[in-house]
Short mmCIF file of C-alpha atoms in Angstrom, two decimals:
data_model
loop_
_atom_site.label_atom_id
_atom_site.label_comp_id
_atom_site.label_asym_id
_atom_site.label_seq_id
_atom_site.Cartn_x
_atom_site.Cartn_y
_atom_site.Cartn_z
CA MET A 1 156.19 143.77 109.10
CA ALA A 2 153.67 146.56 108.35
CA ALA A 3 154.49 146.97 104.67
CA ALA A 4 151.22 145.41 103.46
CA CYS A 5 149.23 147.62 105.81
CA CYS A 6 151.08 150.74 104.69
CA ARG A 7 150.43 149.97 101.04
CA ALA A 8 146.75 149.41 101.78
CA LEU A 9 146.54 152.69 103.66
CA ALA A 10 148.29 154.46 100.80
CA LYS A 11 145.65 153.19 98.37
CA VAL A 12 142.93 154.49 100.67
CA GLY A 13 144.69 157.85 100.92
CA TRP A 14 144.99 158.20 97.15
CA SER A 15 141.35 157.21 96.65
CA VAL A 16 140.42 160.06 99.02
CA LEU A 17 142.69 162.46 97.16
CA ASP A 18 141.06 161.39 93.91
CA SER A 19 137.53 162.07 95.12
CA PRO A 20 135.59 165.09 93.66
CA VAL A 21 135.37 166.82 97.04
CA VAL A 22 139.08 166.64 97.78
CA ARG A 23 140.05 167.68 94.25
CA ARG A 24 137.83 170.79 94.37
CA PRO A 25 139.81 173.77 92.95
CA GLY A 26 141.49 175.88 95.57
CA SER A 27 141.79 173.19 98.23
CA LEU A 28 145.18 172.32 99.73
CA THR A 29 144.80 168.65 98.86
CA ASN A 30 143.97 169.60 95.27
CA LEU A 31 147.26 171.52 95.17
CA LEU A 32 149.16 168.52 96.53
CA TYR A 33 147.38 166.24 94.07
CA ASN A 34 148.33 168.44 91.13
CA ILE A 35 151.94 168.73 92.26
CA ASN A 36 152.23 164.96 92.50
CA THR A 37 150.52 164.40 89.14
CA ARG A 38 152.64 166.95 87.33
CA GLY A 39 155.76 165.82 89.07
CA SER A 40 155.32 162.33 87.70
CA ARG A 41 155.37 163.47 84.07
CA ARG A 42 158.50 163.09 82.00
CA PHE A 43 160.15 165.98 80.15
CA TYR A 44 160.52 165.75 76.39
CA ARG A 45 162.62 167.80 74.05
CA THR A 46 160.95 169.23 70.94
CA SER A 47 162.62 169.52 67.57
CA SER A 48 160.38 172.37 66.36
CA PRO A 49 162.25 175.44 65.02
CA LEU A 50 162.42 178.43 67.37
CA VAL A 51 160.37 181.43 66.21
CA ARG A 52 162.07 184.72 67.09
CA PRO A 53 159.55 187.56 67.52
CA GLN A 54 160.73 191.00 66.45
CA GLY A 55 160.61 194.36 68.23
CA PRO A 56 160.63 195.32 71.97
CA ARG A 57 157.83 192.94 72.78
CA GLY A 58 159.66 190.21 70.93
CA ARG A 59 162.85 190.89 72.89
CA ALA A 60 160.95 190.89 76.15
CA LEU A 61 159.27 187.66 75.18
CA GLY A 62 162.64 186.25 74.16
CA CYS A 63 164.13 187.12 77.57
CA ALA A 64 161.18 185.55 79.31
CA LEU A 65 161.54 182.43 77.22
CA LEU A 66 165.27 182.33 77.91
CA LEU A 67 164.73 182.70 81.65
CA GLY A 68 161.95 180.12 81.64
CA GLY A 69 164.05 177.77 79.57
CA GLY A 70 166.97 178.13 81.97
CA LEU A 71 164.79 177.38 84.97
CA GLY A 72 163.23 174.45 83.15
CA PHE A 73 166.66 173.08 82.23
CA TYR A 74 167.77 173.40 85.86
CA GLN A 75 164.70 171.48 87.04
CA VAL A 76 165.23 168.74 84.45
CA LEU A 77 168.91 168.48 85.38
CA LYS A 78 168.06 168.33 89.10
CA THR A 79 165.46 165.59 88.50
CA SER A 80 167.89 163.64 86.34
CA VAL A 81 170.62 163.78 89.00
CA GLN A 82 168.20 162.64 91.73
CA GLN A 83 167.02 159.72 89.62
CA HIS A 84 170.61 158.76 88.80
CA GLN A 85 171.52 158.81 92.48
CA ALA A 86 168.51 156.61 93.29
CA GLU A 87 169.30 154.13 90.54
CA GLU A 88 173.02 153.88 91.08
CA PRO A 89 174.08 154.87 94.60
CA SER A 90 177.63 156.16 94.35
CA ASP A 91 178.15 156.10 98.08
CA THR A 92 178.66 152.36 98.47
CA LYS A 93 181.72 151.03 100.23
CA ASP A 94 184.29 148.76 98.62
CA THR A 95 184.45 145.32 100.21
CA GLY A 96 188.14 144.86 99.48
CA GLY A 97 187.67 144.09 95.80
CA VAL A 98 184.77 141.69 96.42
CA LEU A 99 181.38 143.43 96.25
CA LYS A 100 179.82 146.85 96.71
CA LEU A 101 176.45 146.34 98.34
CA THR A 102 173.44 148.61 98.89
CA LEU A 103 170.42 147.20 100.73
CA TYR A 104 166.99 148.75 100.17
CA GLN A 105 164.86 147.76 103.15
CA TYR A 106 162.23 148.34 105.80
CA LYS A 107 164.09 147.93 109.06
CA THR A 108 161.22 146.09 110.75
CA CYS A 109 160.63 143.66 107.87
CA PRO A 110 161.64 140.07 108.82
CA PHE A 111 162.86 139.32 105.29
CA CYS A 112 165.15 142.37 105.36
CA SER A 113 166.33 141.38 108.83
CA LYS A 114 167.31 137.96 107.44
CA VAL A 115 169.54 139.62 104.83
CA ARG A 116 171.18 141.94 107.39
CA ALA A 117 171.91 139.00 109.70
CA PHE A 118 173.59 137.15 106.83
CA LEU A 119 175.66 140.16 105.71
CA ASP A 120 176.70 141.02 109.27
CA TYR A 121 177.72 137.46 110.07
CA HIS A 122 179.88 137.25 106.95
CA GLY A 123 181.45 140.65 107.56
CA LEU A 124 180.28 142.18 104.30
CA PRO A 125 180.10 145.99 104.34
CA TYR A 126 176.88 147.41 102.96
CA ASP A 127 174.95 150.65 102.78
CA VAL A 128 171.33 150.81 103.89
CA VAL A 129 168.63 152.82 102.13
CA GLU A 130 165.52 152.92 104.30
CA VAL A 131 162.47 152.84 102.03
CA ASN A 132 159.34 154.81 102.82
CA PRO A 133 156.72 152.03 103.07
CA VAL A 134 153.89 154.26 101.81
CA MET A 135 155.31 156.03 98.74
CA ARG A 136 158.35 153.77 98.16
CA LYS A 137 159.99 156.52 96.11
CA GLU A 138 163.45 155.18 97.00
CA ILE A 139 162.79 152.17 94.76
CA LYS A 140 160.75 153.90 92.04
CA TRP A 141 163.52 153.01 89.59
CA SER A 142 162.80 149.30 90.13
CA SER A 143 160.05 147.29 88.43
CA TYR A 144 160.26 144.94 91.45
CA ARG A 145 158.33 146.83 94.11
CA LYS A 146 159.11 144.81 97.24
CA VAL A 147 161.98 144.81 99.70
CA PRO A 148 164.60 143.68 100.31
CA ILE A 149 166.46 144.64 97.15
CA LEU A 150 170.24 144.30 97.13
CA MET A 151 172.22 146.20 94.51
CA VAL A 152 175.64 144.69 93.75
CA ASP A 153 178.32 147.01 92.34
CA GLY A 154 175.54 149.40 91.29
CA GLU A 155 174.63 147.12 88.39
CA VAL A 156 173.22 143.73 89.42
CA GLN A 157 169.88 143.76 91.24
CA LEU A 158 169.04 140.88 93.58
CA ASN A 159 165.42 140.42 94.70
CA ASP A 160 163.90 138.12 97.34
CA SER A 161 165.70 137.58 100.64
CA SER A 162 166.44 133.89 100.04
CA VAL A 163 167.76 134.52 96.52
CA ILE A 164 169.94 137.32 97.88
CA ILE A 165 171.41 135.07 100.58
CA SER A 166 171.95 132.06 98.30
CA SER A 167 173.50 134.19 95.55
CA ILE A 168 175.94 136.03 97.82
CA LYS A 169 176.89 132.84 99.68
CA THR A 170 177.57 131.10 96.36
CA PHE A 171 179.71 134.03 95.23
CA LEU A 172 181.77 133.96 98.42
CA ILE A 173 182.57 130.27 97.85
CA ASN A 174 182.64 130.01 94.07
CA LYS A 175 184.84 132.89 92.88
CA GLU A 176 184.97 131.51 89.33
CA LYS A 177 181.50 132.85 88.49
CA SER A 178 180.36 136.46 88.34
CA MET A 179 177.29 137.61 90.22
CA SER A 180 175.35 137.91 86.95
CA GLU A 181 176.19 134.30 86.07
CA ILE A 182 175.13 133.11 89.51
CA LEU A 183 171.86 135.02 89.33
CA CYS A 184 170.92 133.13 86.15
CA CYS A 185 170.68 130.01 88.30
CA TYR A 186 167.66 131.50 90.13
CA PRO A 187 165.14 132.16 87.32
CA GLU A 188 162.07 134.25 88.05
CA MET A 189 158.62 132.75 87.57
CA LYS A 190 155.19 134.40 87.66
CA ALA A 191 152.27 132.51 89.16
CA VAL A 192 148.80 133.11 90.61
CA ASN A 193 148.35 132.11 94.25
CA ASP A 194 145.26 130.58 95.85
CA ARG A 195 143.82 134.05 96.47
CA GLY A 196 144.02 134.96 92.77
CA LYS A 197 146.96 137.33 93.21
CA GLU A 198 149.94 137.26 90.87
CA VAL A 199 153.14 136.45 92.73
CA THR A 200 156.78 136.15 91.76
CA GLU A 201 158.71 133.05 92.74
CA TYR A 202 162.31 132.00 92.18
CA THR A 203 163.46 128.53 91.25
CA ASN A 204 166.27 126.95 93.31
CA LYS A 205 166.31 129.81 95.82
CA TYR A 206 167.40 127.60 98.73
CA TRP A 207 170.24 125.98 96.76
CA LEU A 208 173.88 127.04 96.66
CA MET A 209 175.32 126.73 93.14
CA LEU A 210 178.51 124.83 93.93
CA SER A 211 180.58 122.02 92.49
CA GLU A 212 180.51 118.60 94.13
CA ALA A 213 183.89 119.26 95.75
CA GLN A 214 182.75 122.63 97.15
CA THR A 215 179.48 121.12 98.39
CA ALA A 216 181.40 118.39 100.22
CA VAL A 217 183.47 121.02 102.05
CA ILE A 218 180.47 123.13 103.07
CA TYR A 219 178.30 120.12 104.00
CA PRO A 220 180.72 117.43 105.20
CA GLN A 221 178.01 115.19 106.67
CA LYS A 222 175.19 113.52 104.79
CA GLY A 223 171.87 115.30 105.12
CA LEU A 224 173.22 118.67 106.29
CA GLN A 225 172.40 120.43 103.03
CA LYS A 226 168.81 119.15 102.91
CA GLU A 227 168.33 120.00 106.58
CA GLU A 228 169.51 123.57 106.02
CA MET A 229 167.25 124.01 102.99
CA LYS A 230 164.26 122.53 104.82
CA TRP A 231 164.50 124.95 107.73
CA ARG A 232 165.25 127.97 105.54
CA GLN A 233 162.01 127.29 103.72
CA TRP A 234 160.24 126.70 107.04
CA ALA A 235 161.33 130.17 108.19
CA ASP A 236 159.81 131.72 105.04
CA ASP A 237 156.66 129.62 104.80
CA TRP A 238 155.67 129.30 108.47
CA LEU A 239 157.70 131.24 111.03
CA VAL A 240 157.27 134.59 109.26
CA HIS A 241 153.48 134.20 109.33
CA LEU A 242 153.51 133.94 113.14
CA ILE A 243 155.06 137.40 113.61
CA SER A 244 152.14 139.72 112.75
CA PRO A 245 149.44 137.82 114.68
CA ASN A 246 151.71 137.91 117.74
CA VAL A 247 152.94 141.50 117.66
CA TYR A 248 149.42 142.82 116.87
CA ARG A 249 147.67 140.37 119.20
CA THR A 250 145.98 143.09 121.29
CA THR A 251 145.29 146.78 120.71
CA ASP A 252 148.00 147.74 123.21
CA GLU A 253 150.54 145.47 121.48
CA ALA A 254 149.52 146.84 118.08
CA LEU A 255 150.11 150.42 119.23
CA ALA A 256 153.47 149.47 120.77
CA SER A 257 154.47 147.70 117.54
CA PHE A 258 153.59 150.66 115.36
CA ASP A 259 155.31 153.05 117.72
CA TYR A 260 158.47 151.00 117.13
CA ILE A 261 157.84 150.81 113.36
CA VAL A 262 157.38 154.58 113.05
CA ARG A 263 160.40 155.26 115.22
CA GLU A 264 162.67 152.97 113.19
CA GLY A 265 161.16 153.47 109.73
CA LYS A 266 161.27 156.31 107.23
CA PHE A 267 158.00 158.18 107.82
CA GLY A 268 157.10 161.83 107.52
CA THR A 269 155.40 163.55 110.46
CA PHE A 270 151.87 163.10 109.10
CA GLU A 271 152.60 159.61 107.77
CA GLY A 272 154.01 158.58 111.14
CA PHE A 273 150.95 159.79 113.03
CA PHE A 274 148.63 158.16 110.49
CA ALA A 275 150.61 154.88 110.54
CA LYS A 276 150.79 154.67 114.32
CA TYR A 277 147.10 155.04 115.09
CA VAL A 278 145.23 154.11 111.93
CA GLY A 279 147.84 151.50 110.98
CA ALA A 280 147.76 149.89 114.42
CA ALA A 281 143.98 149.59 114.28
CA ALA A 282 144.09 148.17 110.76
CA MET A 283 146.79 145.63 111.56
CA PHE A 284 144.95 144.53 114.69
CA VAL A 285 142.03 143.59 112.42
CA ILE A 286 144.27 142.12 109.72
CA SER A 287 146.13 139.99 112.28
CA LYS A 288 142.83 138.29 113.12
CA ARG A 289 142.35 137.44 109.46
CA LEU A 290 145.91 136.11 109.26
CA LYS A 291 145.21 133.94 112.28
CA SER A 292 142.25 132.42 110.49
CA ARG A 293 144.10 132.06 107.17
CA HIS A 294 146.99 130.15 108.71
CA ASN A 295 144.78 128.13 111.08
CA LEU A 296 146.40 129.45 114.24
CA GLN A 297 145.13 128.81 117.73
CA ASP A 298 143.04 131.37 119.60
CA ASP A 299 146.10 132.06 121.71
CA VAL A 300 148.62 132.73 118.94
CA ARG A 301 151.46 132.76 121.46
CA GLN A 302 151.13 128.97 121.68
CA ASP A 303 151.85 128.63 117.95
CA LEU A 304 154.91 130.85 118.32
CA TYR A 305 156.17 128.88 121.33
CA LYS A 306 155.66 125.56 119.55
CA ALA A 307 157.44 126.73 116.40
CA VAL A 308 160.43 128.01 118.32
CA ASN A 309 160.67 124.88 120.46
CA ASP A 310 160.40 122.69 117.34
CA TRP A 311 163.36 124.60 115.93
CA ILE A 312 165.45 124.12 119.08
CA ALA A 313 164.52 120.42 119.18
CA ALA A 314 165.73 120.04 115.58
CA ILE A 315 169.11 121.48 116.54
CA GLY A 316 169.36 119.04 119.44
CA LYS A 317 171.50 119.09 122.57
CA LYS A 318 174.79 118.16 120.91
CA ARG A 319 175.04 121.17 118.58
CA LYS A 320 175.43 124.86 119.36
CA PHE A 321 173.75 125.71 116.08
CA MET A 322 172.04 123.81 113.31
CA GLY A 323 175.28 124.43 111.43
CA GLY A 324 177.32 122.76 114.20
CA ASP A 325 179.94 124.98 115.79
CA GLN A 326 178.99 127.93 113.58
CA PRO A 327 175.60 129.18 112.34
CA ASN A 328 174.51 128.03 108.91
CA LEU A 329 172.02 129.77 106.60
CA ALA A 330 169.05 128.29 108.47
CA ASP A 331 170.34 129.63 111.81
CA LEU A 332 170.74 133.10 110.33
CA ALA A 333 167.30 133.00 108.68
CA VAL A 334 165.43 132.00 111.84
CA PHE A 335 167.40 134.49 113.92
CA GLY A 336 166.67 137.27 111.41
CA VAL A 337 162.92 136.59 111.49
CA LEU A 338 162.68 136.45 115.30
CA ARG A 339 164.85 139.53 115.77
CA VAL A 340 162.19 141.92 114.44
CA MET A 341 160.15 141.33 117.60
CA GLU A 342 162.91 142.63 119.91
CA GLY A 343 161.62 145.30 122.29
CA LEU A 344 158.03 144.05 122.01
CA GLN A 345 155.94 142.00 124.42
CA ALA A 346 155.86 139.02 122.06
CA PHE A 347 159.66 138.78 122.12
CA ASP A 348 159.85 138.93 125.92
CA ASP A 349 157.15 136.26 126.24
CA MET A 350 158.95 134.03 123.73
CA MET A 351 162.23 134.31 125.61
CA GLU A 352 160.55 133.51 128.92
CA ASN A 353 158.36 130.61 127.76
CA THR A 354 160.58 128.72 125.29
CA LYS A 355 164.07 127.21 125.15
CA VAL A 356 165.31 129.62 122.48
CA LYS A 357 167.25 132.10 124.63
CA HIS A 358 170.71 130.49 124.67
CA TRP A 359 170.71 129.68 120.95
CA TYR A 360 169.44 133.17 120.12
CA LYS A 361 172.20 134.85 122.13
CA ARG A 362 174.84 132.65 120.49
CA VAL A 363 173.70 133.60 116.98
CA GLU A 364 173.41 137.25 117.95
CA GLY A 365 176.99 137.22 119.26
CA ALA A 366 178.28 135.45 116.14
CA ALA A 367 176.66 138.08 113.90
CA LEU A 368 177.95 140.98 116.00
CA ARG A 369 181.49 139.53 115.94
CA HIS A 370 181.24 138.79 112.20
CA GLU A 371 182.42 135.23 112.78
CA GLY A 372 181.72 134.27 109.17
CA LEU A 373 184.22 136.85 107.94
CA THR A 374 186.28 135.46 105.06
CA GLY A 375 189.15 137.79 104.39
CA SER A 376 187.10 140.97 104.01
CA PRO A 377 187.99 144.24 105.79
CA SER A 378 186.29 145.28 109.02
CA PRO A 379 182.58 145.30 108.18
CA THR A 380 180.52 148.45 108.35
CA HIS A 381 177.19 149.62 107.09
CA LYS A 382 175.78 153.06 106.67
CA ASP A 383 172.24 154.39 106.37
CA THR A 384 171.79 156.44 103.20
CA GLU A 385 169.13 159.04 102.50
CA LEU A 386 168.09 159.45 98.87
#
């Protein structure tokens, strides 16, 4: 939820560190700057012949070189091990011969919450790596710099929450294809949005790659598949954009939101303090811009209430969920997005002023009981520090 803000604040911080005053020799920040700069360099091995000096001074120099070389080798080995652990987490759990999953996330991100809701409902064990939203060093091995990222069996990388959900759901149904084969059905495309920023999109991301017979089993009634896809896209294209303007609606709500974000996220002491107060102020301003960009009402709560009530009206009175007796992918997506507001004033207001409460509790219970479990062992997930 505050990832964009954190990245913006990081850029500001680095621009300060890069200024002539801050980089003045002898200053603490200059020391930190140099450590970071040097730490980012790679080590290379030279093929030059070793010159062996003669005499006592030569032996002393040789010992010094040997000691320095040993320490250097230790540092290189330590760095290599850390990078290997970050790239291929060896601590993932086996899902009974199905998949080993590691989720790189921000806990308060609605897109990450969507993926967790899906995995929990289907009873799929997974490890969680909480990513620092400022430095993002936990995903430095990845050219894709957003979350969520889901690593499958330590080899296949899935990006984008909707691609992750569609790919895993397809795999659970269509066991004839490997995850790599399924991922080929969701090609990546680069484009420039209306603000001139390059974005990555994925073709077919709301489709399940199934045969006609499998599709008929999953969607027994005409129109169910299109309905599910429509509302999954609605959750991504509209509902998500109502979260920030509502949780940062006032200065008090912005502070409460960032207090929750810092408490649940992976922040250092200084980063947490900086994020809570400076981040809250920044996001309060940004939320006003988001309100204008998405043409929201002055009282953004009314847009949230309308969206939620439109969703409940689409389900109707005859169904427990949009999926019927059990949640479908649209139910889990909408639930995952709304869940990130829990504990905040916006969530309490939504529950009190809309008809969403009973549906929300039903989906929450289904996810907690892992009612979509399909032959996997008892689901668990574990937070992992890298």
